[in-house]
Coordinates of C-alpha atoms in Angstrom, one line a residue:
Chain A
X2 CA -15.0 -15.1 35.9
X3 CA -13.4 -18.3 34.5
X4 CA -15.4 -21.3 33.4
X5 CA -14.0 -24.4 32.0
X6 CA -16.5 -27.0 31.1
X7 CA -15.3 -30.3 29.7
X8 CA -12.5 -28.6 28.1
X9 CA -10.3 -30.6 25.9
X10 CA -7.5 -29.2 23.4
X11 CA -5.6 -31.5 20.7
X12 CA -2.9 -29.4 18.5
X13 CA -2.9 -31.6 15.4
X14 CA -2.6 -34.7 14.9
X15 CA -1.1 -35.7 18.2
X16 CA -2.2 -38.7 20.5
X17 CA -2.0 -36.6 23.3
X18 CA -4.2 -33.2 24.2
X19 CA -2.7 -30.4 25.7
X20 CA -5.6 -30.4 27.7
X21 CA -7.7 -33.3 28.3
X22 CA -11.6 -32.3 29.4
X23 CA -10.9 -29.7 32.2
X24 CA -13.3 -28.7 34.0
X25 CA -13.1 -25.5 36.5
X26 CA -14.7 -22.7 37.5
X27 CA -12.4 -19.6 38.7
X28 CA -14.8 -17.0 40.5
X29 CA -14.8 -13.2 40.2
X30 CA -12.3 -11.5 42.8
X31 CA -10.4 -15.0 43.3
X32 CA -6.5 -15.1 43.1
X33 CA -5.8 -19.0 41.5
X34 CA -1.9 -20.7 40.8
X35 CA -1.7 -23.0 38.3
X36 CA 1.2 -24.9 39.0
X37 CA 1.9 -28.4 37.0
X38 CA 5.4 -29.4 35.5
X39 CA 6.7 -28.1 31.8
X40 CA 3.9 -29.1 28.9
X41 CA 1.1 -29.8 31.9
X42 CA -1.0 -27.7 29.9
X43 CA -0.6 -24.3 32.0
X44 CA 0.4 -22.0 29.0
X45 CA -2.5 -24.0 27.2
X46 CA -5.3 -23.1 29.6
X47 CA -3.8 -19.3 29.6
X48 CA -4.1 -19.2 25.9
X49 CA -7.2 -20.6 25.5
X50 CA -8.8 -17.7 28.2
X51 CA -7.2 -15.0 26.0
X52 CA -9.0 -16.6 22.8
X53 CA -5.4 -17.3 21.5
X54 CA -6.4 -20.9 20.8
X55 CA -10.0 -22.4 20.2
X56 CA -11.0 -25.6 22.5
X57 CA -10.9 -29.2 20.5
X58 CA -13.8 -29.9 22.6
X59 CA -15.7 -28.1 25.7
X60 CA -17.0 -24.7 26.4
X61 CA -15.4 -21.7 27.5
X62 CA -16.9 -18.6 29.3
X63 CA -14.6 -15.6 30.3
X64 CA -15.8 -12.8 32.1
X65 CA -19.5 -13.6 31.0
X66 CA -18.6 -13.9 27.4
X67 CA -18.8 -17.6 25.5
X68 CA -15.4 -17.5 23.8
X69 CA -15.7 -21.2 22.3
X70 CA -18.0 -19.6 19.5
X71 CA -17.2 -15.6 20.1
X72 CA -16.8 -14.2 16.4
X73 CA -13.3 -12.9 15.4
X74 CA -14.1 -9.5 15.6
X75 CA -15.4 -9.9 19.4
X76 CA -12.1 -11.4 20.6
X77 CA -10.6 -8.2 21.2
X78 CA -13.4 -6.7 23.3
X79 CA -13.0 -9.6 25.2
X80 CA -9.2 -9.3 25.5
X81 CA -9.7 -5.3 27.0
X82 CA -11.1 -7.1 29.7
X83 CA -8.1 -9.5 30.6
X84 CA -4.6 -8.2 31.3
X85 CA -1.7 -10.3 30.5
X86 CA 1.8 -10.6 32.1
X87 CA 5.0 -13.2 30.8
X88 CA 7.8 -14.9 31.7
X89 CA 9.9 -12.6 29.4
X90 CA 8.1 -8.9 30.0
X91 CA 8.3 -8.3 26.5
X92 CA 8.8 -4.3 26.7
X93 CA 9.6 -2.4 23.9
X94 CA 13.2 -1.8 24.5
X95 CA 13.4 1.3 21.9
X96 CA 10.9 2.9 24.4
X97 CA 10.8 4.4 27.9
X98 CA 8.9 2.9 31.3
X99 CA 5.8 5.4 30.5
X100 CA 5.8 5.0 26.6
X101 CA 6.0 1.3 27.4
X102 CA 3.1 1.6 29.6
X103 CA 0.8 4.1 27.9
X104 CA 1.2 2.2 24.4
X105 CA -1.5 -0.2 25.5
X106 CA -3.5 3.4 26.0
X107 CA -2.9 5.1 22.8
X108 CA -3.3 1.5 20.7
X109 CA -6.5 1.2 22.4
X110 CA -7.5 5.0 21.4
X111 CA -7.9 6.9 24.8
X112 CA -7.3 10.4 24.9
X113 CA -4.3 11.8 25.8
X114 CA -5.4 13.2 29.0
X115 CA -6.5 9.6 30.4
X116 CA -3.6 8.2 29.6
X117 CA -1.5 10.6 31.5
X118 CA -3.4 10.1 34.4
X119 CA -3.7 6.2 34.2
X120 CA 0.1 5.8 33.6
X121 CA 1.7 7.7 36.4
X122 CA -1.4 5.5 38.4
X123 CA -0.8 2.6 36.9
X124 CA 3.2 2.9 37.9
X125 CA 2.5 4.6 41.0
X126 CA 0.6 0.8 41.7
X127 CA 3.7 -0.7 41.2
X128 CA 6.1 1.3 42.7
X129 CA 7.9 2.5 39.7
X130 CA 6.8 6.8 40.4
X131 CA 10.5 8.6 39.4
X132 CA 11.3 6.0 37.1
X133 CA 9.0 6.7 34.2
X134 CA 11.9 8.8 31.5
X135 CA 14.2 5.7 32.6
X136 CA 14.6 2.8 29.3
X137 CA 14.1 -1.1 29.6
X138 CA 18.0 -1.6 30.0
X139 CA 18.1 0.8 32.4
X140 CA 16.1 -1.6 34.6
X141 CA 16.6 -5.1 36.8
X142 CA 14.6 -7.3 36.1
X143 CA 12.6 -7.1 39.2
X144 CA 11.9 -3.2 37.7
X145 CA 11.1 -4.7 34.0
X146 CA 8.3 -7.3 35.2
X147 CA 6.9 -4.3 37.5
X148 CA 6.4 -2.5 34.2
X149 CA 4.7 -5.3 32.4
X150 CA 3.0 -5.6 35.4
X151 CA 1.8 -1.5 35.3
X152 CA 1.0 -2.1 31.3
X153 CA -1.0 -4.8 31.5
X154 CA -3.2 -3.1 34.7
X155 CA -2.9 0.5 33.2
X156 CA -6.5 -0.3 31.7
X157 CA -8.2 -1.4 34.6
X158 CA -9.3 -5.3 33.8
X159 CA -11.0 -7.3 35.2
X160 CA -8.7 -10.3 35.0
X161 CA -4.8 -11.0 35.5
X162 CA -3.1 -13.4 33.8
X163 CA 0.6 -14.5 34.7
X164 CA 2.1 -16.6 32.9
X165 CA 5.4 -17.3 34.6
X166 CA 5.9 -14.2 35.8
X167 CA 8.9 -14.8 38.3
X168 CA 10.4 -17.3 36.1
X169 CA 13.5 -14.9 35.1
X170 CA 13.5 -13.3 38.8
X171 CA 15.7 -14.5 42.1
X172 CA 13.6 -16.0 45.1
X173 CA 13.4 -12.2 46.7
X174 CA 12.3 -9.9 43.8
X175 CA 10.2 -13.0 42.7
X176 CA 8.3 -12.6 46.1
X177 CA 8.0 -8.7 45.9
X178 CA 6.4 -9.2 42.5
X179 CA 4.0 -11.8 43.5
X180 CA 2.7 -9.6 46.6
X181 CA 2.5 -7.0 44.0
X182 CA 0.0 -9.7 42.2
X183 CA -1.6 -10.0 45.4
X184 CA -2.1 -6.3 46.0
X185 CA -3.5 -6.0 42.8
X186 CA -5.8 -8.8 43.6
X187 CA -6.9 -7.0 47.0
X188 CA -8.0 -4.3 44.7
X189 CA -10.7 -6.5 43.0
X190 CA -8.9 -7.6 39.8
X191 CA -9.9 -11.4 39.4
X192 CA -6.0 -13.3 38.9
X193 CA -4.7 -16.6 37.6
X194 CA -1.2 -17.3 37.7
X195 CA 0.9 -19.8 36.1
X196 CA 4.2 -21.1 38.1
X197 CA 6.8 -23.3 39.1
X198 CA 7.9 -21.6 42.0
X199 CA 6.9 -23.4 45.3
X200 CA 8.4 -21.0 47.1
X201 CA 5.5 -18.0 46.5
X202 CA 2.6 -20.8 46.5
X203 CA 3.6 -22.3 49.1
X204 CA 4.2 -18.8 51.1
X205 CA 0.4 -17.1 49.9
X206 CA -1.9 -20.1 50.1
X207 CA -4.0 -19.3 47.9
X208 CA -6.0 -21.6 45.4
X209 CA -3.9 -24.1 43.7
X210 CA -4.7 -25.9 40.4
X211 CA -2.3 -28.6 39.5
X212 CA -2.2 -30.0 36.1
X213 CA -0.9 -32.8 35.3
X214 CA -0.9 -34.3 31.3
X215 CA -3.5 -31.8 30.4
X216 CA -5.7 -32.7 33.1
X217 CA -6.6 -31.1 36.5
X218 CA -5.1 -33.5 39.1
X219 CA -5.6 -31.0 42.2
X220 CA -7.8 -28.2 43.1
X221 CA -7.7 -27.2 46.7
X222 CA -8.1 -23.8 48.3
X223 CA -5.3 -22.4 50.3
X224 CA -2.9 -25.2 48.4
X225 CA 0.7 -25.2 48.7
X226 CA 3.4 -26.4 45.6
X227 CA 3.7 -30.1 45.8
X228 CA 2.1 -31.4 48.5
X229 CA -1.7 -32.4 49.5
X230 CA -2.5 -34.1 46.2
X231 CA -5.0 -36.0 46.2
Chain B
X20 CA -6.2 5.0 17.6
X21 CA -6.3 8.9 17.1
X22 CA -5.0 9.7 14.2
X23 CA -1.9 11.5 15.1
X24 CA -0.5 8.0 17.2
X25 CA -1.2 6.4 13.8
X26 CA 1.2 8.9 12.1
X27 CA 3.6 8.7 14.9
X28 CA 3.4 5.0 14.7
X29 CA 4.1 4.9 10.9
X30 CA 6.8 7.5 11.0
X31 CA 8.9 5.9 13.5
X32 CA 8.4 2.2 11.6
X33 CA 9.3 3.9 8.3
X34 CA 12.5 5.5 9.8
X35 CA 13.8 1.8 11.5
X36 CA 13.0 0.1 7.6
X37 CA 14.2 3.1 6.0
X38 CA 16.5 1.2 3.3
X39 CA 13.4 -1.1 2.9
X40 CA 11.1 1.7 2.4
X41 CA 13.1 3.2 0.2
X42 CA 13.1 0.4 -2.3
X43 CA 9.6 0.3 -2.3
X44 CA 9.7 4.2 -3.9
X45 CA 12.3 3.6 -6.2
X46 CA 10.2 0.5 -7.4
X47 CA 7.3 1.9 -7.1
X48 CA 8.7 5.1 -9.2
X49 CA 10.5 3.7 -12.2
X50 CA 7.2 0.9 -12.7
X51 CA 5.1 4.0 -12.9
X52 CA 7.0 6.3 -14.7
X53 CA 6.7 3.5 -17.2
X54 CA 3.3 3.7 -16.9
X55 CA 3.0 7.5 -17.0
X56 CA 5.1 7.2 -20.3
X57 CA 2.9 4.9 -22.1
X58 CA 0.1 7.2 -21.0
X59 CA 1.8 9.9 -22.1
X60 CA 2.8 8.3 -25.4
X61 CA -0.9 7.6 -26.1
X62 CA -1.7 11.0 -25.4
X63 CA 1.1 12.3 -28.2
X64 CA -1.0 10.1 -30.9
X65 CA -4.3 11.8 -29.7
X66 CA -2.7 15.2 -30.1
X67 CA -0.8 14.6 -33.1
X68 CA -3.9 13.2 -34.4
X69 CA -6.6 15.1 -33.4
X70 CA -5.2 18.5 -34.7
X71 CA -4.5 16.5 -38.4
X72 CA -7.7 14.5 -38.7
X73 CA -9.8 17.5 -38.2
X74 CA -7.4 19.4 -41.4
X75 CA -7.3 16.4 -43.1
X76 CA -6.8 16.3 -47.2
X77 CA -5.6 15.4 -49.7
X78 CA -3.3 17.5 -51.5
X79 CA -3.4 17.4 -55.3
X80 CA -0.2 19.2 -56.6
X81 CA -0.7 20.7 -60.0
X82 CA 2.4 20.4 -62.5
X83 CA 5.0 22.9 -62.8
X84 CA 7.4 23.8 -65.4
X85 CA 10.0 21.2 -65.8
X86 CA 8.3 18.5 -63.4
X87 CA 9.4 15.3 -64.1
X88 CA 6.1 13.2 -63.7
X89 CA 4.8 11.5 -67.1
X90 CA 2.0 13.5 -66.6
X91 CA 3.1 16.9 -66.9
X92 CA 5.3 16.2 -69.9
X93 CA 7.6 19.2 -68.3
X94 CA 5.1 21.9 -68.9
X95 CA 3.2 23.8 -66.1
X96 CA -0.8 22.4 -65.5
X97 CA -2.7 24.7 -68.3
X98 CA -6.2 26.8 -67.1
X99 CA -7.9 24.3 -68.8
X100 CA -6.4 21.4 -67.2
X101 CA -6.5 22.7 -63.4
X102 CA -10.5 23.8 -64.5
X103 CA -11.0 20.2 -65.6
X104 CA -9.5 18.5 -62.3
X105 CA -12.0 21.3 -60.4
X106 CA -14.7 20.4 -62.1
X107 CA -14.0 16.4 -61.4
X108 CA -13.3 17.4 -58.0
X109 CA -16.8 19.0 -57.7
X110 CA -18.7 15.6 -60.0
X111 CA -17.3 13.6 -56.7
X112 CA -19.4 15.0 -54.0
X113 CA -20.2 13.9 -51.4
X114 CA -17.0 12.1 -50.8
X115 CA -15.4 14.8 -51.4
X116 CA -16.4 17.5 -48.5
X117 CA -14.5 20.5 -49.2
X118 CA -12.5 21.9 -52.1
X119 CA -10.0 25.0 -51.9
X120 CA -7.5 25.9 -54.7
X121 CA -4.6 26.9 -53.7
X122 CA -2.9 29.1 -55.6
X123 CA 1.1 29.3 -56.9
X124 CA 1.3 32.7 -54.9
X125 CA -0.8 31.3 -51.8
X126 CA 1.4 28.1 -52.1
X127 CA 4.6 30.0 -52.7
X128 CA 3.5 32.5 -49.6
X129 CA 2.6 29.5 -47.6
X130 CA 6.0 27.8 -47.3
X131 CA 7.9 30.8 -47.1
X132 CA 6.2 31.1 -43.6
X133 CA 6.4 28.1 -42.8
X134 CA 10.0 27.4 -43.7
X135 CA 12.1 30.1 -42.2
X136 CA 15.1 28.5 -41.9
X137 CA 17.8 30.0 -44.4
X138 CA 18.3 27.2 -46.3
X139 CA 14.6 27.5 -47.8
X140 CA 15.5 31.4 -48.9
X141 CA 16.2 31.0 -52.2
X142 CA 13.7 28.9 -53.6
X143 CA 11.7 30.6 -56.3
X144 CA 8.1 30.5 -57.0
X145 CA 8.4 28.4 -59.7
X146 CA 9.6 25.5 -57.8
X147 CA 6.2 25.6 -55.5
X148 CA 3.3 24.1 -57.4
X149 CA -0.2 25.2 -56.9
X150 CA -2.6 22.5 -55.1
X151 CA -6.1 21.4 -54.7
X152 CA -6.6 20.8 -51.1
X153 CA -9.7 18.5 -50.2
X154 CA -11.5 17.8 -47.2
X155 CA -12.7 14.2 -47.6
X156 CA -16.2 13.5 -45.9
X157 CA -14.4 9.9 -44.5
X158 CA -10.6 10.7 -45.0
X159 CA -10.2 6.3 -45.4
X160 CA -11.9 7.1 -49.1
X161 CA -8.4 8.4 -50.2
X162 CA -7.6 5.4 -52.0
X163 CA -10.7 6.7 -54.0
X164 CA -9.1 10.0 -54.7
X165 CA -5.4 8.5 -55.3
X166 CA -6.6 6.3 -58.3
X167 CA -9.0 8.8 -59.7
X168 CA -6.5 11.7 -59.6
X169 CA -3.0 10.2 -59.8
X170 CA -1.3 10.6 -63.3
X171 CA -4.4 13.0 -64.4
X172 CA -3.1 15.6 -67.2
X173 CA -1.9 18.4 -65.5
X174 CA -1.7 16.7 -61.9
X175 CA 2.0 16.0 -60.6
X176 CA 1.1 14.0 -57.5
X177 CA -1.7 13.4 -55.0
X178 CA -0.7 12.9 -51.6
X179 CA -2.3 11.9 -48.5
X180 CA -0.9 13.7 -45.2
X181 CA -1.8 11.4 -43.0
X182 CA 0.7 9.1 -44.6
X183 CA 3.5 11.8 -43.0
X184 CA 2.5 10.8 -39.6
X185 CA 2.0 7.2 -40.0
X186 CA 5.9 7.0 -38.9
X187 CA 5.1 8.7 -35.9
X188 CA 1.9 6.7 -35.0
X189 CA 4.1 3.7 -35.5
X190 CA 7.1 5.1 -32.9
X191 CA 4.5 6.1 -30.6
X192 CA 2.4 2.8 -30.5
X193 CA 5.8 0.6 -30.0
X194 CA 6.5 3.1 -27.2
X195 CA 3.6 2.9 -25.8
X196 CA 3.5 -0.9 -26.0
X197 CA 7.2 -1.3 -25.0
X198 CA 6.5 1.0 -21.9
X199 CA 3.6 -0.4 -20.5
X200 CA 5.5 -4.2 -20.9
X201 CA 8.3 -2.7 -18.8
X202 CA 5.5 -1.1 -16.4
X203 CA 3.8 -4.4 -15.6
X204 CA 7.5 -6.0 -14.9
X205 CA 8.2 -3.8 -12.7
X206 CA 4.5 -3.5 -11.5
X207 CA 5.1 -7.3 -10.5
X208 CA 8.4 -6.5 -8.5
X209 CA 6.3 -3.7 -6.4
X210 CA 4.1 -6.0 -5.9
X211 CA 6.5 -8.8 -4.7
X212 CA 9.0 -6.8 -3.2
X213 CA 6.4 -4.5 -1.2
X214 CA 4.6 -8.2 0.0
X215 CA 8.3 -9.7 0.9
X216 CA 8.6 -6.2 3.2
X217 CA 5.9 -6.5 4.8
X218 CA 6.6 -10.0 5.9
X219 CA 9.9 -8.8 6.8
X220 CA 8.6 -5.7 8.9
X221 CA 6.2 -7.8 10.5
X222 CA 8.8 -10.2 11.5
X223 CA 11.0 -7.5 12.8
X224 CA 7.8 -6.1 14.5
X225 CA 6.2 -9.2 16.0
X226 CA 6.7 -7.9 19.6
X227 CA 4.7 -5.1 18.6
X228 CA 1.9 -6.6 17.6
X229 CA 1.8 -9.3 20.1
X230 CA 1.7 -6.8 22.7
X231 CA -1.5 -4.9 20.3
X232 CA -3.1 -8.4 19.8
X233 CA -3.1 -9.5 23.8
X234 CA -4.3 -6.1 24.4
X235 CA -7.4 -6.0 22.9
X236 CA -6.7 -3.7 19.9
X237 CA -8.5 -3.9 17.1
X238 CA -7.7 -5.4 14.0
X239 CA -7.5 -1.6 12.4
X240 CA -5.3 -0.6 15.0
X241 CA -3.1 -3.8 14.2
X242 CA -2.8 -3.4 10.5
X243 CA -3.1 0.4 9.6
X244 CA 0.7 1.3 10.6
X245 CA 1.6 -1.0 7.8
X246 CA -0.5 -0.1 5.1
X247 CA 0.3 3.3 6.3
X248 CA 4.0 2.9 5.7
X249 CA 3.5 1.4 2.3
X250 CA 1.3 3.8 1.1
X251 CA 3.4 6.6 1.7
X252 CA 6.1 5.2 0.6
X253 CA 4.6 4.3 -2.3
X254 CA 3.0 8.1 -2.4
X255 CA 6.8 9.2 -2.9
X256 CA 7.5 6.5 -5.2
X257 CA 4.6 8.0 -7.5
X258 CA 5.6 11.6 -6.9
X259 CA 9.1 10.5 -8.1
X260 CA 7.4 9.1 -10.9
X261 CA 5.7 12.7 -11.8
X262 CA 8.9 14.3 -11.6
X263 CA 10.3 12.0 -14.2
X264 CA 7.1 12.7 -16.1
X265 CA 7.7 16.3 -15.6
X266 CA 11.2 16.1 -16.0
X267 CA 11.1 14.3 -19.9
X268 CA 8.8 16.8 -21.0
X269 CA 10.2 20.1 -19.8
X270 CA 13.5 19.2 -21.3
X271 CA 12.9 16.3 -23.8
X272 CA 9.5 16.7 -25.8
X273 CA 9.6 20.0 -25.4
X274 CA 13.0 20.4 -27.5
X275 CA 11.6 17.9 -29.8
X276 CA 8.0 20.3 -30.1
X277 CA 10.5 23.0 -31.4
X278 CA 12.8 21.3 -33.9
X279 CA 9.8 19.4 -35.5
X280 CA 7.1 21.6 -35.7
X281 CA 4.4 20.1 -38.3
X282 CA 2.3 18.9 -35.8
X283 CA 1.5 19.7 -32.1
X284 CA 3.0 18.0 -29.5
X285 CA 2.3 16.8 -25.9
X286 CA 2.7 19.8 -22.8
X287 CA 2.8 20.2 -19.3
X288 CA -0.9 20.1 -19.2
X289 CA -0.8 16.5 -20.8
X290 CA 1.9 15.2 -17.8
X291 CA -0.6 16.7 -15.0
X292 CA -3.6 15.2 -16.8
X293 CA -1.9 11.6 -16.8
X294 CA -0.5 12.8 -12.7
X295 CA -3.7 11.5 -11.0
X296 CA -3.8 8.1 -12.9
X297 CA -0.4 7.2 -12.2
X298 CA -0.5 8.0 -8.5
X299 CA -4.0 6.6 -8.1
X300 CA -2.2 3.6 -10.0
X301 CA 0.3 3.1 -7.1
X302 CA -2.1 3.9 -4.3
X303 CA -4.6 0.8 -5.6
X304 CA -1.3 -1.5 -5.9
X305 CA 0.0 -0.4 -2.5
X306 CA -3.5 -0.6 -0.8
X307 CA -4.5 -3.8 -2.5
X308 CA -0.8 -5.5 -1.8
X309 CA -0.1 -4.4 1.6
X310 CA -3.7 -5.7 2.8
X311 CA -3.0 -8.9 0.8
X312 CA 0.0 -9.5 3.0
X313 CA -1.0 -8.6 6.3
X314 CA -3.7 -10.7 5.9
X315 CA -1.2 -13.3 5.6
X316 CA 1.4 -12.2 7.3
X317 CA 0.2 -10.3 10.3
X318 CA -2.0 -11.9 13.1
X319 CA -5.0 -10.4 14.5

């Protein structure tokens, strides 16, 4: 799904790269944390799978596509592919939980009939059915990352990124929305999240990816947070 | 993006920068009325000119009794005399075109239609002289006829009336000038002010189109919301500007057209031939700007 080969990224003129010739390979179906401490070079390596950023050096190949030479106009066919979560949610406040959700539909030109029926799925996933009329404010923030969470699988890709996702939550909803993550995962959907939080590594064991200075210091299967390192 | 999200979408963005979008139209109006009034002015010289240029001549009043020029020595033009400056008039062919005498009676039944106003009502017949009035094959060769005809026994003056409307050409050229100076001013604040919106909207809009950009949309579905807004914003603008158009003819020229009546003046049909030029004017400007800036401005 994900394939880093001698990866490097400078932003520039500084001595040091964000990311300093990483190379990984992230498998279709896999669920991956990329843990590492602030300006490791996690939001770096989520950027530069969303075609965000171009590699300094290095090639890049997401979901079969080459992205280190992919044309302009073929970035967002790549980015339909790829669903995206943050730290912050980033709703629309001025909107409700569907209209929130079934933007990403209506930008992306489905009829209005699919996107009725992919919405109330999409927040029937993620337990939000009965909450739909209700506005961001109206929500904790457990609720508000559930909705990013139903936006950014409402059109079915075939990659999760998180970047963060629990950094705003407490230890418990933090947990609920990483096994929501995880369910999503069972379901096929290939994810890679970015964190801090030991707790939820440490309590999945899933594939951990330590960064450390913009270079990949651990990869081990069934990691946990800080320990194991090689 | 169907079509009717798109309108949705730049509806709701026009109503949160409504004060913004409004400063576009009123911009975008006064620059083109401007414009629409320097076309308009143009077309006023066309009309005034084409209906004199086709009746073009010069007018070659014959003495009466009691003029004052040299020439008549205070005696009316004898036969002989007015025969003499036909017979000249018919040696100068072919500049000259056409030649029809006009008589004291014709002359005398001329101006009492044309001058009904009460004040003209006592004028005797006396007091209008009889004319030559030529058609000139080039009407520039009056010169020609000026020197050849001017202080000629019998002739009182020679006049060309072209010469009455010069003034007019003059006023209209200056307004035309004057109003298409003040149209590119303002032309340049659309342009600024609509590029300095868009940067603004965009800024106040960047969640928005982070959350199209990670998405997948298309650069289309990024962009067209905001040249949507600016163009129908702009759209009003020009539509204000017709009004005004409208607006200074229906109540302005045309109360000019009847108090000065010896030559035709611009109509309703001139301000809705000069319409589509003035809001295809503002649509280029809008399109043109608003893709200028979101190129810049806006991030796909």
């Amino acid at each position: 799904m994900i394939d880093f080969d001698g990866v490097s990224k400078r932003y520039g003129r500084k001595q040091r790269p964000a990311l300093d010739d990483v190379t990984l390979t992230i498998t279709d179906g896999e669920f991956a944390f990329l843990v590492g401490a602030s300006g490791s070079g996690k939001s770096t390596m989520l950027r530069l799978v969303l075609c965000e950023e171009r590699p300094s050096q290095g090639r890049i190949t997401v979901a079969g596509r080459e992205v280190t030479s992919m044309r302009r106009r073929q970035v967002p066919g790549l980015r339909r592919d790829i669903g995206m979560v943050f730290q912050d949610f980033r709703l629309l406040p001025e909107k409700s939980v569907y209209d929130n959700v079934a933007y990403v539909m209506h930008v992306l030109g489905h009829p209005r009939r699919v996107i009725r029926r992919a919405v109330t799925e999409s927040l029937e996933l993620v337990g939000l059915t009965g909450m739909a009329k209700r506005m961001p404010h109206e929500l904790s923030g457990g609720e508000q990352q559930r909705v990013a969470i139903a936006r950014a699988v409402v059109k079915n890709p075939t990659l999760l990124l998180a970047d963060e996702p629990t950094g705003n939550l407490d230890p418990t909803t933090s947990l609920e929305i990483v096994s929501l993550l995880d369910d999503i995962h069972g379901r096929g959907t290939t994810v890679l999240m970015a964190t801090h939080d030991d707790e939820i590594v440490n309590q999945l064991r899933k594939r951990v990816i330590e960064l450390a200075d913009g270079a990949v210091v651990r990869d081990q299967a069934r990691g946990v947070y800080g320990r194991g390192r090689r | 993006m169907r079509p009717l999200f798109l309108l949705g979408e730049a509806w709701t963005g026009l109503r949160r920068s409504a004060s913004m979008a409004i400063s576009i139209m009123i911009v975008t109006a006064v620059s083109l009325l401007f414009f629409g009034v320097g076309l308009l002015a143009q077309r006023q010289v066309e009309t005034a000119k084409g209906y004199w240029y086709d009746k073009v001549e010069v007018s070659i009043f014959l003495c009466i009794k009691n003029s004052s020029e040299p020439s008549c020595g205070r005696q009316a033009a004898t036969q002989e005399q007015i025969d003499r400056i036909g017979a000249d008039l018919e040696l100068m062919r072919p500049v000259v075109k056409e030649v029809t005498f006009e008589s004291q009676d014709e002359a005398y039944q001329r101006f009492k239609e044309q001058f009904t106003n009460p004040a003209f009502q006592d004028t005797p017949k006396e007091a209008i002289p009889a004319a030559y009035r030529v058609k000139l094959a080039d009407p520039k060769d009056y010169d020609t006829m000026y020197t050849a005809f001017s202080g000629a026994p019998g002739v009182s003056s020679v006049k060309d009336i072209r010469a009455i409307l010069e003034p007019l050409f003059r006023v209209m050229d200056v307004l035309r000038n004057v109003a298409w100076a003040l149209a590119g001013l303002m032309l340049v604040c659309t342009v600024l002010l609509t590029s300095t919106t868009i940067r603004q909207v965009a800024f106040s809009r960047r969640r928005e189109t982070g959350i199209k950009r990670v998405v997948g949309a298309s650069k289309a579905a990024i962009q067209l919301p905001f040249m949507l807004e600016t163009v129908l914003a702009v759209l009003v603008g020009a539509g204000l500007a017709v009004l005004g158009l409208w607006a200074m003819v229906r109540y302005g020229v045309t109360q000019l057209a009847a108090r000065f009546q010896d030559f035709r003046w611009i109509d309703m049909p001139d301000v809705w031939a000069v319409a589509p030029w003035t809001v295809l004017l503002g649509l280029v400007v809008g399109v043109v700007v608003s893709w200028v800036a979101l190129v810049r401005h806006v991030r796909v």
